[in-house]
Coordinates of C-alpha atoms in Angstrom, one line a residue:
M1 CA 12.7 22.2 8.0
A2 CA 9.7 20.9 6.4
K3 CA 7.3 23.1 4.3
Y4 CA 3.8 24.1 5.7
F5 CA 1.0 24.4 3.1
D6 CA -2.7 25.5 4.0
V7 CA -4.7 23.9 1.8
H8 CA -8.6 23.7 1.2
P9 CA -10.0 21.1 2.6
Q10 CA -12.7 20.2 -0.3
S11 CA -11.1 22.4 -3.3
P12 CA -7.1 22.0 -2.8
Q13 CA -5.0 24.6 -4.8
P14 CA -3.9 23.2 -8.0
R15 CA -0.8 25.1 -7.4
T16 CA 0.0 23.9 -4.2
I17 CA -0.7 20.2 -5.2
A18 CA 1.5 20.5 -8.3
T19 CA 4.0 22.1 -5.9
V20 CA 4.0 19.1 -3.5
V21 CA 3.9 16.4 -6.0
D22 CA 7.3 18.0 -7.8
S23 CA 8.7 17.6 -4.3
L24 CA 7.5 14.1 -4.0
R25 CA 9.3 13.3 -7.5
S26 CA 12.5 15.2 -6.2
G27 CA 12.4 12.6 -2.8
S28 CA 10.6 13.9 -0.4
L29 CA 8.4 12.9 2.8
I30 CA 5.7 14.7 3.3
A31 CA 2.6 14.3 6.1
Y32 CA -0.9 14.6 4.3
P33 CA -4.8 14.4 5.1
T34 CA -6.6 11.5 4.3
D35 CA -10.4 10.5 5.2
S36 CA -9.0 8.5 8.0
C37 CA -6.3 10.2 9.6
F38 CA -2.9 12.0 8.7
A39 CA -0.5 9.9 6.9
L40 CA 3.4 10.2 5.5
G41 CA 3.8 9.7 2.0
C42 CA 6.9 9.1 -0.5
Q43 CA 7.5 8.2 -3.9
I44 CA 7.6 4.6 -4.7
G45 CA 11.7 3.8 -5.0
N46 CA 12.2 6.8 -2.6
H47 CA 14.4 4.3 0.0
D48 CA 15.6 7.7 1.9
A49 CA 12.0 8.3 2.7
L50 CA 11.0 4.9 3.0
D51 CA 13.9 4.8 6.1
R52 CA 12.8 7.9 7.3
I53 CA 9.3 6.3 7.7
R54 CA 10.6 3.1 9.5
T55 CA 13.0 5.6 11.8
I56 CA 9.9 8.3 12.3
R57 CA 7.4 5.2 14.0
R58 CA 10.3 2.8 14.7
L59 CA 8.8 -0.3 11.9
D60 CA 10.3 -3.3 11.8
D61 CA 10.4 -5.3 8.3
R62 CA 6.8 -6.9 9.2
H63 CA 5.2 -3.9 8.9
H64 CA 3.0 -3.4 5.8
F65 CA 3.3 -0.6 4.3
T66 CA 0.5 0.9 1.8
L67 CA 0.1 1.9 -2.0
V68 CA -2.5 4.7 -1.7
C69 CA -3.9 4.5 -5.2
E70 CA -6.0 6.9 -7.2
N71 CA -8.1 4.3 -9.1
F72 CA -8.4 0.6 -9.5
A73 CA -6.6 1.0 -12.9
Q74 CA -3.4 1.6 -10.3
L75 CA -4.5 -1.1 -7.9
G76 CA -4.8 -3.5 -10.1
Q77 CA -0.7 -3.0 -11.5
F78 CA 0.3 -3.9 -8.2
V79 CA -2.1 -6.4 -6.2
Q80 CA -3.4 -9.6 -7.3
V81 CA -7.4 -9.5 -7.2
D82 CA -9.9 -12.1 -8.4
N83 CA -13.2 -11.4 -9.3
N84 CA -14.9 -12.3 -5.9
V85 CA -12.3 -10.4 -3.6
F86 CA -12.6 -7.2 -6.4
R87 CA -16.2 -7.3 -5.8
A88 CA -16.0 -6.4 -2.2
I89 CA -13.4 -4.3 -2.4
K90 CA -14.9 -2.2 -5.3
A91 CA -18.3 -2.4 -2.7
A92 CA -16.3 -0.3 -0.2
T93 CA -13.8 2.1 -1.9
P94 CA -12.9 5.0 -2.0
G95 CA -13.3 4.8 1.8
S96 CA -11.5 4.3 5.1
Y97 CA -10.0 0.6 4.4
T98 CA -6.7 -0.8 3.3
F99 CA -6.9 -4.4 2.1
I100 CA -3.7 -6.5 2.0
L101 CA -3.0 -8.6 -0.9
P102 CA -0.5 -10.4 -2.9
A103 CA 2.0 -8.4 -4.7
T104 CA 2.8 -8.1 -8.3
K105 CA 6.2 -7.8 -9.6
E106 CA 5.3 -4.3 -9.9
V107 CA 6.0 -3.7 -6.2
P108 CA 9.4 -3.3 -4.7
R109 CA 10.9 -5.9 -2.6
R110 CA 11.3 -3.4 0.6
L111 CA 7.5 -3.0 0.5
M112 CA 6.5 -6.4 0.5
H113 CA 6.2 -8.1 3.8
P114 CA 9.0 -10.3 3.7
K115 CA 7.6 -13.7 4.3
K116 CA 4.0 -13.3 2.7
K117 CA 5.0 -11.1 -0.5
T118 CA 1.9 -9.0 0.3
V119 CA 1.4 -5.5 0.6
G120 CA -1.5 -3.1 1.7
V121 CA -3.5 -1.1 -1.0
R122 CA -6.6 1.9 -0.4
I123 CA -8.1 4.2 -2.3
P124 CA -8.9 7.0 -0.4
D125 CA -12.1 9.4 0.1
H126 CA -10.5 13.1 0.6
P127 CA -10.2 15.5 -1.8
V128 CA -6.6 16.4 -1.0
A129 CA -5.3 12.8 -1.4
R130 CA -7.0 12.3 -4.7
A131 CA -5.9 15.8 -6.0
L132 CA -1.9 14.1 -4.9
L133 CA -2.6 10.8 -6.8
A134 CA -4.1 12.8 -9.9
E135 CA -1.2 14.8 -10.3
L136 CA 1.4 12.5 -9.1
G137 CA 0.1 10.0 -11.8
E138 CA 1.3 6.5 -9.6
P139 CA 0.8 5.6 -6.4
M140 CA 1.9 7.0 -3.3
V141 CA 3.9 4.6 -0.4
S142 CA 2.1 5.9 3.0
S143 CA 2.0 5.0 6.5
T144 CA -0.4 6.6 9.4
L145 CA 1.2 9.3 11.1
L146 CA 1.1 7.7 14.7
L147 CA 4.2 7.8 16.6
P148 CA 6.2 5.3 18.8
D149 CA 4.2 4.6 22.3
E150 CA 1.2 7.0 21.4
D151 CA -2.4 5.8 21.0
E152 CA -3.6 8.2 18.3
P153 CA -2.5 9.6 15.4
L154 CA -1.3 13.5 15.2
T155 CA -4.4 15.4 14.1
Q156 CA -2.9 18.6 13.6
G157 CA -1.0 20.0 11.0
W158 CA 0.8 23.1 13.5
E159 CA 1.8 19.7 15.5
I160 CA 3.1 17.6 13.2
K161 CA 5.2 21.1 11.8
E162 CA 6.4 21.0 15.7
R163 CA 7.5 17.8 16.5
L164 CA 8.5 16.3 13.0
D165 CA 10.0 19.7 11.6
H166 CA 13.6 18.3 11.4
V167 CA 12.5 14.9 9.3
L168 CA 9.9 16.0 6.9
D169 CA 10.4 17.7 3.5
A170 CA 6.6 18.9 3.6
I171 CA 3.2 19.2 5.5
L172 CA -0.3 19.6 4.1
D173 CA -2.9 21.0 6.3
S174 CA -6.4 20.8 5.6
G175 CA -7.4 20.9 8.9
D176 CA -8.6 18.0 11.5
C177 CA -9.1 15.3 9.3
G178 CA -9.9 12.3 12.8
T179 CA -7.6 10.0 14.9
E180 CA -9.1 6.8 13.6
P181 CA -6.5 4.5 11.2
T182 CA -8.1 2.8 8.3
T183 CA -9.6 -0.6 8.6
V184 CA -7.2 -3.3 7.6
V185 CA -8.8 -6.8 5.6
D186 CA -6.4 -9.1 4.6
F187 CA -7.4 -10.9 1.6
S188 CA -4.1 -12.6 1.0
S189 CA -5.7 -16.0 1.4
G190 CA -9.0 -15.1 -0.1
A191 CA -11.1 -14.9 2.6
A192 CA -11.9 -11.7 4.3
E193 CA -10.1 -11.2 7.7
I194 CA -10.0 -8.3 9.7
V195 CA -6.6 -7.1 11.0
R196 CA -7.5 -4.0 12.4
R197 CA -10.7 -2.4 13.3
G198 CA -10.8 1.3 12.2
A199 CA -12.9 4.2 10.6
G200 CA -13.8 1.8 7.7
D201 CA -17.1 -0.4 9.1
P202 CA -15.5 -3.9 9.0
D203 CA -19.4 -5.4 9.0
R204 CA -19.2 -5.7 5.6
F205 CA -16.5 -8.3 5.9
E206 CA -17.7 -10.2 8.5

């Protein structure tokens, strides 16, 4: 049964954030709000939680998982970014974008695209997500909370609790955070390619 936390959307309670991060370090899979929509999150290296995400979303091995980072210092540890790409990403973050880039050796193989050796990264602009990342001190593995055969992600904490209570460990609810996933931009070839149009304005990369 998932623990349910009601979190302030602008000033998340430090004690609640610390409790959830402790559970992440203990192997939990959580649902949490971002600046685009709710997402599933776990600690890097948590194989059980990663398998649960794959099961919940029915993902194959070609799916790009996302490393949600607190800042560019973290992001730079896990992906290779040249100067031109860095400037383009810097101008758009924090924000509702996911960037696909070549992974460094810090990224576990299970998180990479099996052929391209790439991984998604992003820096969110949501107080709750940023508070979690600051307390955790490392990126979270993340995936949009979009259930199979459904057109839009779940938007209500109570509904997430009702439908996924048996497979999640914690749910952070700070109110409706939208239904549109991030805009995904693939920079793995050095040039921007829009893979998915979403909450972030794609025009700046076209």
